[in-house]
Amino acid sequence: MSSQAINVEAVIVFDEGKIDRELQYPEFEAIMDGFVPIPEFAHRQMSAVYLRINPSLRITACVFFLAEFEAGGMIAKRWNVPLQALADNAARGPDLGAGPIALACYSQCPIDWQKTKLWDPVMEPGRNSFVLMKKAIAANRLGLVFPRSEREAETESAPDQQNLRANLEREFATTMRTRLAHTLKEQRLRINTLKNRMALKLDGLKREHQIRLDNYQQRLDHADEAVKHASSRIQELEHELALKDGKIEGLREYYEHKLRALQQDGGAEIEALEAGFAEQLQAKLEESTEHMQQLLDMREMELFYRQQQEESLREELAVLQRERDSLLNHGAVQLLAPMKKAGISFVVFAPGCGQLTLSADEVPDYMADPVAFAAERTGLSLQSYKLWLDHHHSPYCTAVNSDGEECGQGVKRVLEPADFHDGESNRCEHHRSQNSNYVAGRS
């Protein structure tokens, strides 16, 4: 019997479904430690596979992981995936020539909080990740060298014909059962991979639909606000016009009455009165026009000063935010640097996200605004996430009746943020039907 074979570690990087490069594990460790950059991977998230290979150039373990690269092609400092621990605890996968491999991927992750840092292999014909890796390792372009194992000759007595036949039948039955089990395992993996892809695609469509709904709702709110403002301004102008018409009508009646009373005094006096009436009327019109122009100029100056004040306040706010971030980051660096060096991660719970694993670099962002951090993880805007959070804490109808009071009737709680729609999920059946009729009327 021979001594146990020694496996060799390697890393294969995929790009657009094809193998981009093959690395021995010491080469990948140099990249992780920041000694060797890969400029063409700068600002990209690459799909890679950690492999264990036996002396027969057969794959015995696979970990499908995602690697993030920063500027200059250096691997991200916050990146930390325990590849060897995942391989040691992985469940069984397909048979690639040396029996069932140890497989860790998105659909089959032995460490739950590392799931988001993994990806699923492609199982489609012609692009099958396992087939591509099997061929690449068999070609041995990495030049893998294995230490020789000492072999011990062991003589065994030859079995008789009946025992040999029985042993062969048992071995054949065992082989067929094992092959059937491997086939079922591979099909389950394929099904789970397809399910995860469809779930991710559905989540993306939900987020896109929610963003479009938010945009339409904002445009509708802006249009309603503009209509209200225009209606209010029209009423003000109509009121001012009515007052001016009343004044002009009063002056006209006064001078016409005076003109009729003095018609007998002669044509010259009448002409003088008519001229005086016209001059006074023109003066009143010019005075009113000048007054309105002054009011308009004052409003423009007020608007100009207000814009200057807003710009000044924005600049002060930006300075204060930078100072706050600087203080927060400086304090966080002193406190979290030893923890980061020790490889400690932080686990928090956020509504709608579940359990989140934070690296030391992400702790300041989470501490600065936990709600915004959770909203970003769910893929929603901050406003949409806050609306869902209020609904999740207290699910009731928020529609406002004619008295200005909320309905308050209990509604079904929406558990997932991506499934929440403002104006629908937080409405009872009565107000939901009213909202549908209102939208139909507007269209």
Coordinates of C-alpha atoms in Angstrom, one line a residue:
M1 CA 0.0 0.0 0.0
S2 CA 1.3 3.5 -0.8
S3 CA 1.5 6.5 1.6
Q4 CA -1.1 9.2 1.4
A5 CA -0.6 11.5 -1.7
I6 CA 0.1 15.1 -1.1
N7 CA -2.2 17.7 -2.8
V8 CA -1.0 20.9 -4.4
E9 CA -2.9 24.2 -4.2
A10 CA -3.7 26.4 -7.2
V11 CA -6.0 29.3 -8.3
I12 CA -7.7 29.7 -11.6
V13 CA -9.2 33.2 -12.6
F14 CA -12.2 33.3 -14.9
D15 CA -13.2 36.3 -17.1
E16 CA -16.5 36.3 -19.1
G17 CA -16.9 32.5 -18.6
K18 CA -13.4 31.6 -19.8
I19 CA -10.2 30.9 -18.0
D20 CA -8.1 34.1 -17.9
R21 CA -5.0 32.8 -16.0
E22 CA -3.7 30.0 -13.8
L23 CA -1.7 30.7 -10.7
Q24 CA 0.1 28.5 -8.2
Y25 CA -1.1 29.2 -4.7
P26 CA 2.2 30.9 -3.6
E27 CA 1.8 33.3 -6.5
F28 CA -1.8 34.1 -5.3
E29 CA -0.5 34.6 -1.8
A30 CA 2.0 37.2 -3.1
I31 CA -1.0 39.0 -4.7
M32 CA -3.0 38.9 -1.5
D33 CA 0.0 40.3 0.5
G34 CA 0.3 43.2 -1.9
F35 CA 3.7 42.3 -3.4
V36 CA 2.5 41.5 -6.9
P37 CA -0.3 43.7 -8.5
I38 CA -2.3 42.8 -11.6
P39 CA -3.0 46.1 -13.4
E40 CA -5.6 44.7 -15.8
F41 CA -7.8 43.7 -12.9
A42 CA -7.9 47.2 -11.4
H43 CA -11.4 48.3 -10.1
R44 CA -12.9 44.9 -11.0
Q45 CA -14.4 42.0 -9.2
M46 CA -13.0 38.8 -10.6
S47 CA -14.4 35.2 -10.4
A48 CA -11.8 32.8 -9.2
V49 CA -11.5 29.2 -8.0
Y50 CA -9.2 27.8 -5.3
L51 CA -8.2 24.2 -6.2
R52 CA -6.5 21.2 -4.6
I53 CA -4.9 18.8 -7.1
N54 CA -3.6 15.3 -6.4
P55 CA -0.4 13.8 -8.0
S56 CA -2.6 12.3 -10.8
L57 CA -3.5 15.9 -11.9
R58 CA -7.1 15.3 -10.7
I59 CA -9.0 18.0 -8.9
T60 CA -10.0 17.0 -5.3
A61 CA -11.4 20.3 -3.9
C62 CA -12.9 23.6 -5.4
V63 CA -13.9 26.9 -3.7
F64 CA -15.6 29.3 -6.2
F65 CA -14.8 32.8 -4.7
L66 CA -15.0 36.5 -5.7
A67 CA -11.8 38.7 -5.5
E68 CA -12.1 42.5 -5.5
F69 CA -9.3 44.6 -6.9
E70 CA -8.5 48.2 -6.2
A71 CA -6.7 50.9 -8.2
G72 CA -3.3 49.7 -9.5
G73 CA -4.5 46.0 -9.5
M74 CA -3.9 45.4 -5.8
I75 CA -6.4 43.1 -4.1
A76 CA -8.8 45.0 -1.8
K77 CA -7.6 45.4 1.8
R78 CA -11.0 44.5 3.2
W79 CA -11.1 41.2 1.2
N80 CA -10.8 38.2 3.5
V81 CA -12.1 34.8 2.4
P82 CA -10.9 31.8 4.3
L83 CA -10.3 29.6 1.2
Q84 CA -8.6 26.7 3.0
A85 CA -11.3 26.6 5.8
L86 CA -14.0 26.5 3.2
A87 CA -12.3 23.7 1.3
D88 CA -11.8 21.7 4.6
N89 CA -15.5 22.0 5.5
A90 CA -17.1 21.8 2.0
A91 CA -19.7 19.3 1.1
R92 CA -19.4 16.8 -1.8
G93 CA -19.6 17.8 -5.4
P94 CA -19.3 16.1 -8.8
D95 CA -16.6 13.5 -9.6
L96 CA -13.8 15.0 -11.6
G97 CA -11.8 11.8 -11.9
A98 CA -10.6 11.3 -8.3
G99 CA -14.0 10.7 -6.6
P100 CA -16.4 13.4 -5.4
I101 CA -14.7 16.7 -4.9
A102 CA -15.1 19.0 -1.9
L103 CA -17.2 21.8 -3.3
A104 CA -17.9 25.3 -1.8
C105 CA -19.9 27.8 -3.8
Y106 CA -22.8 30.3 -3.5
S107 CA -25.4 27.5 -3.5
Q108 CA -23.3 25.2 -1.2
C109 CA -21.4 27.3 1.4
P110 CA -20.3 25.6 4.6
I111 CA -19.7 29.0 6.4
D112 CA -23.0 30.9 6.1
W113 CA -21.7 34.5 6.4
Q114 CA -19.2 33.9 3.6
K115 CA -22.0 33.0 1.1
T116 CA -22.1 36.5 -0.5
K117 CA -18.4 36.3 -1.3
L118 CA -18.8 33.1 -3.4
W119 CA -20.3 32.4 -6.9
D120 CA -21.9 29.4 -8.6
P121 CA -20.1 27.4 -11.3
V122 CA -21.5 27.6 -14.9
M123 CA -23.1 24.2 -15.7
E124 CA -24.1 25.0 -19.3
P125 CA -22.8 22.7 -22.1
G126 CA -19.8 24.3 -23.8
R127 CA -19.2 26.7 -20.9
N128 CA -19.1 24.2 -18.0
S129 CA -16.6 25.5 -15.4
F130 CA -15.7 22.0 -14.2
V131 CA -14.9 20.8 -17.7
L132 CA -12.7 23.8 -18.4
M133 CA -10.8 23.5 -15.2
K134 CA -10.4 19.7 -15.6
K135 CA -8.9 20.2 -19.1
A136 CA -6.6 23.0 -17.9
I137 CA -5.2 21.1 -14.9
A138 CA -4.7 17.9 -17.1
A139 CA -2.6 20.1 -19.5
N140 CA -0.4 21.1 -16.5
R141 CA 0.5 24.5 -17.9
L142 CA 1.4 25.4 -14.3
G143 CA 4.2 22.9 -14.3
L144 CA 3.0 21.3 -11.0
V145 CA 5.6 19.0 -9.4
F146 CA 4.7 16.5 -6.7
P147 CA 7.0 14.8 -4.2
R148 CA 7.5 11.1 -4.8
S149 CA 5.8 8.8 -2.3
E150 CA 7.5 5.6 -1.2
R151 CA 5.7 2.4 -2.2
E152 CA 5.7 -0.8 -0.4
A153 CA 5.2 -4.0 -2.3
E154 CA 2.5 -6.1 -0.8
T155 CA 1.8 -9.6 -1.9
E156 CA -1.6 -11.1 -1.6
S157 CA -2.7 -14.6 -2.2
A158 CA -4.6 -15.0 -5.4
P159 CA -8.4 -15.5 -4.7
D160 CA -10.1 -18.4 -6.2
Q161 CA -12.4 -18.0 -9.2
Q162 CA -15.7 -17.8 -7.2
N163 CA -14.4 -15.2 -4.7
L164 CA -13.0 -13.1 -7.6
R165 CA -16.4 -13.2 -9.4
A166 CA -18.2 -12.2 -6.2
N167 CA -15.7 -9.4 -5.5
L168 CA -16.1 -8.0 -9.0
E169 CA -19.9 -8.1 -8.8
R170 CA -19.8 -6.2 -5.5
E171 CA -17.3 -3.7 -6.8
F172 CA -19.5 -3.2 -9.9
A173 CA -22.6 -2.6 -7.9
T174 CA -20.8 -0.2 -5.6
T175 CA -19.4 1.7 -8.6
M176 CA -22.8 2.0 -10.2
R177 CA -24.4 3.2 -6.9
T178 CA -21.6 5.7 -6.5
R179 CA -21.9 6.9 -10.0
L180 CA -25.7 7.3 -9.7
A181 CA -25.2 9.2 -6.4
H182 CA -22.7 11.5 -8.1
T183 CA -25.0 12.1 -11.0
L184 CA -27.9 13.0 -8.6
K185 CA -25.5 15.3 -6.7
E186 CA -24.4 17.1 -9.8
Q187 CA -28.1 17.6 -11.0
R188 CA -29.0 19.0 -7.6
L189 CA -26.1 21.4 -7.8
R190 CA -27.2 22.4 -11.3
I191 CA -30.8 23.0 -10.1
N192 CA -29.6 25.1 -7.1
T193 CA -27.4 27.1 -9.3
L194 CA -30.2 27.9 -11.7
K195 CA -32.5 28.8 -8.8
N196 CA -30.0 31.2 -7.4
R197 CA -29.5 32.9 -10.7
M198 CA -33.2 33.3 -11.2
A199 CA -33.5 34.7 -7.7
L200 CA -30.8 37.2 -8.3
K201 CA -32.3 38.2 -11.6
L202 CA -35.8 38.6 -9.9
D203 CA -34.3 40.7 -7.2
G204 CA -32.7 43.0 -9.8
L205 CA -36.0 43.3 -11.6
K206 CA -37.7 44.1 -8.3
R207 CA -35.2 46.8 -7.5
E208 CA -35.5 48.3 -11.0
H209 CA -39.3 48.3 -10.7
Q210 CA -39.1 50.0 -7.3
I211 CA -36.8 52.7 -8.6
R212 CA -39.1 53.3 -11.6
L213 CA -42.1 53.5 -9.2
D214 CA -40.2 56.0 -7.0
N215 CA -39.4 58.1 -10.0
Y216 CA -42.9 58.1 -11.2
Q217 CA -44.2 59.0 -7.7
Q218 CA -41.7 61.9 -7.4
R219 CA -42.7 63.2 -10.8
L220 CA -46.4 62.9 -9.8
D221 CA -45.8 64.7 -6.5
H222 CA -43.8 67.5 -8.2
A223 CA -46.6 67.9 -10.8
D224 CA -49.3 68.1 -8.1
E225 CA -47.1 70.7 -6.2
A226 CA -46.7 72.8 -9.3
V227 CA -50.4 72.7 -10.0
K228 CA -51.2 73.8 -6.4
H229 CA -48.6 76.6 -6.6
A230 CA -49.9 77.8 -10.0
S231 CA -53.5 77.8 -8.8
S232 CA -52.6 79.8 -5.7
R233 CA -50.7 82.3 -7.8
I234 CA -53.6 82.7 -10.2
Q235 CA -56.0 83.4 -7.3
E236 CA -53.6 86.1 -5.9
L237 CA -53.3 87.7 -9.3
E238 CA -57.0 87.6 -9.9
H239 CA -57.6 89.3 -6.5
E240 CA -55.0 92.0 -7.2
L241 CA -56.6 92.6 -10.7
A242 CA -60.1 92.8 -9.2
L243 CA -58.8 95.5 -6.7
K244 CA -57.2 97.5 -9.4
D245 CA -60.3 97.3 -11.7
G246 CA -62.4 98.5 -8.7
K247 CA -60.1 101.5 -8.2
I248 CA -60.0 102.4 -11.9
E249 CA -63.8 102.0 -12.1
G250 CA -64.3 104.3 -9.1
L251 CA -62.0 107.0 -10.6
R252 CA -63.8 106.8 -13.9
E253 CA -67.2 107.2 -12.3
Y254 CA -66.0 110.1 -10.2
Y255 CA -64.5 112.1 -13.1
E256 CA -67.5 111.3 -15.4
H257 CA -69.8 112.6 -12.7
K258 CA -67.7 115.7 -12.3
L259 CA -67.5 116.1 -16.0
R260 CA -71.3 116.0 -16.4
A261 CA -71.7 118.5 -13.6
L262 CA -69.3 121.0 -15.2
Q263 CA -70.4 120.5 -18.8
Q264 CA -72.2 123.9 -18.7
D265 CA -69.1 125.8 -17.7
G266 CA -67.7 125.8 -21.3
G267 CA -65.7 123.7 -23.7
A268 CA -62.3 124.9 -22.5
E269 CA -62.9 123.9 -18.9
I270 CA -64.3 120.5 -20.1
E271 CA -61.2 119.9 -22.2
A272 CA -59.0 120.8 -19.2
L273 CA -60.9 118.4 -17.0
E274 CA -60.6 115.6 -19.6
A275 CA -56.9 116.3 -19.9
G276 CA -56.5 116.2 -16.1
F277 CA -58.5 113.0 -15.9
A278 CA -56.3 111.4 -18.5
E279 CA -53.1 112.6 -16.8
Q280 CA -54.2 111.4 -13.4
L281 CA -55.3 108.0 -14.8
Q282 CA -51.9 107.6 -16.5
A283 CA -50.1 108.6 -13.3
K284 CA -52.1 106.1 -11.3
L285 CA -51.2 103.4 -13.9
E286 CA -47.5 104.3 -13.9
E287 CA -47.5 104.4 -10.0
S288 CA -49.1 100.9 -9.9
T289 CA -46.7 99.6 -12.5
E290 CA -43.7 101.0 -10.6
H291 CA -44.9 99.6 -7.3
M292 CA -45.3 96.1 -8.8
Q293 CA -41.8 96.4 -10.4
Q294 CA -40.3 97.4 -7.0
L295 CA -42.0 94.4 -5.4
L296 CA -40.6 92.1 -8.1
D297 CA -37.1 93.5 -7.7
M298 CA -37.3 93.0 -4.0
R299 CA -38.4 89.4 -4.5
E300 CA -35.5 88.8 -6.9
M301 CA -33.0 90.3 -4.4
E302 CA -34.4 88.2 -1.6
L303 CA -34.1 85.1 -3.8
F304 CA -30.5 86.0 -4.6
Y305 CA -29.5 86.5 -1.0
R306 CA -31.3 83.3 0.0
Q307 CA -29.3 81.4 -2.7
Q308 CA -26.1 82.9 -1.3
Q309 CA -27.0 81.8 2.2
E310 CA -27.9 78.3 1.0
E311 CA -24.5 78.0 -0.8
S312 CA -22.7 79.2 2.4
L313 CA -24.7 76.8 4.6
R314 CA -23.9 73.9 2.2
E315 CA -20.2 74.7 2.3
E316 CA -20.3 74.9 6.1
L317 CA -22.2 71.6 6.2
A318 CA -19.6 69.9 3.9
V319 CA -16.8 71.2 6.1
L320 CA -18.5 69.9 9.2
Q321 CA -19.2 66.5 7.5
R322 CA -15.5 66.2 6.5
E323 CA -14.4 67.1 10.0
R324 CA -16.8 64.5 11.5
D325 CA -15.7 61.8 9.0
S326 CA -12.0 62.7 9.8
L327 CA -12.6 62.4 13.5
L328 CA -14.6 59.2 13.1
N329 CA -12.1 57.6 10.8
H330 CA -9.1 58.6 13.0
G331 CA -10.7 57.3 16.1
A332 CA -11.9 54.1 14.3
V333 CA -8.4 53.5 12.9
Q334 CA -6.8 53.6 16.4
L335 CA -9.5 51.4 17.9
L336 CA -10.1 48.9 15.0
A337 CA -6.5 48.6 13.7
P338 CA -5.5 45.9 16.3
M339 CA -8.8 44.0 15.6
K340 CA -8.3 44.2 11.9
K341 CA -4.7 42.9 12.3
A342 CA -6.0 40.0 14.3
G343 CA -8.5 39.1 11.6
I344 CA -11.6 39.9 13.7
S345 CA -14.9 40.6 11.8
F346 CA -18.1 42.1 13.2
V347 CA -21.6 40.7 12.9
V348 CA -24.6 43.0 13.1
F349 CA -28.3 42.5 12.5
A350 CA -30.2 45.0 10.2
P351 CA -33.9 44.7 9.4
G352 CA -34.4 43.5 5.8
C353 CA -30.8 42.4 5.6
G354 CA -30.6 39.8 8.3
Q355 CA -27.1 39.1 9.7
L356 CA -24.4 41.2 8.2
T357 CA -20.6 40.5 8.5
L358 CA -18.6 43.8 8.7
S359 CA -14.9 44.1 8.1
A360 CA -13.0 46.5 10.2
D361 CA -12.9 49.0 7.3
E362 CA -16.8 48.9 7.1
V363 CA -17.4 49.6 10.8
P364 CA -17.0 53.5 10.5
D365 CA -19.5 53.6 7.6
Y366 CA -22.0 51.5 9.6
M367 CA -21.5 53.6 12.8
A368 CA -21.9 56.8 10.8
D369 CA -25.4 55.9 9.5
P370 CA -26.7 52.3 10.2
V371 CA -29.9 52.9 8.3
A372 CA -28.1 54.2 5.1
F373 CA -25.7 51.3 5.4
A374 CA -28.6 48.8 5.5
A375 CA -30.4 50.6 2.7
E376 CA -27.3 50.3 0.5
R377 CA -27.0 46.5 1.3
T378 CA -30.7 46.0 0.2
G379 CA -30.2 47.9 -3.1
L380 CA -32.9 50.5 -2.2
S381 CA -32.8 54.2 -1.9
L382 CA -32.7 55.6 1.6
Q383 CA -36.2 57.0 1.4
S384 CA -37.7 53.7 0.1
Y385 CA -35.9 51.8 2.9
K386 CA -37.1 54.2 5.6
L387 CA -40.7 53.8 4.3
W388 CA -40.4 50.0 4.5
L389 CA -38.8 50.2 7.9
D390 CA -41.7 52.3 9.3
H391 CA -44.1 49.8 7.8
H392 CA -42.2 46.8 9.2
H393 CA -42.2 48.3 12.7
S394 CA -45.9 49.2 12.6
P395 CA -47.9 47.8 9.7
Y396 CA -51.0 49.9 9.3
C397 CA -52.8 52.0 6.7
T398 CA -51.2 55.5 6.4
A399 CA -53.8 57.0 4.1
V400 CA -55.1 60.4 5.2
N401 CA -58.9 61.0 5.3
S402 CA -60.8 64.2 4.7
D403 CA -60.3 65.2 8.3
G404 CA -56.5 65.0 7.9
E405 CA -56.2 61.9 10.1
E406 CA -54.5 58.6 9.2
C407 CA -56.7 55.6 8.6
G408 CA -54.8 53.4 11.1
Q409 CA -56.3 50.1 10.0
G410 CA -53.9 47.1 10.3
V411 CA -52.4 45.7 7.1
K412 CA -50.2 42.7 6.2
R413 CA -46.6 43.2 7.1
V414 CA -44.2 43.0 4.1
L415 CA -41.1 41.1 5.2
E416 CA -38.7 41.9 2.3
P417 CA -37.8 45.6 1.5
A418 CA -37.7 44.8 -2.2
D419 CA -41.4 43.7 -2.1
F420 CA -42.6 46.9 -0.4
H421 CA -44.4 49.5 -2.6
D422 CA -45.4 52.8 -1.1
G423 CA -49.0 53.7 -1.6
E424 CA -49.9 50.0 -2.0
S425 CA -48.3 47.9 0.7
N426 CA -49.2 50.4 3.4
R427 CA -52.9 50.8 2.4
C428 CA -55.9 48.9 3.4
E429 CA -58.2 47.4 0.8
H430 CA -60.5 50.4 0.9
H431 CA -57.8 53.0 0.3
R432 CA -56.0 50.8 -2.1
S433 CA -59.0 50.7 -4.4
Q434 CA -59.4 54.5 -4.0
N435 CA -55.8 54.9 -5.0
S436 CA -56.3 52.7 -8.1
N437 CA -59.4 54.7 -9.1
Y438 CA -57.4 58.0 -8.7
V439 CA -54.6 56.8 -10.9
A440 CA -57.1 55.5 -13.5
G441 CA -58.8 58.9 -13.4
R442 CA -55.5 60.8 -13.9
S443 CA -54.6 58.6 -16.9

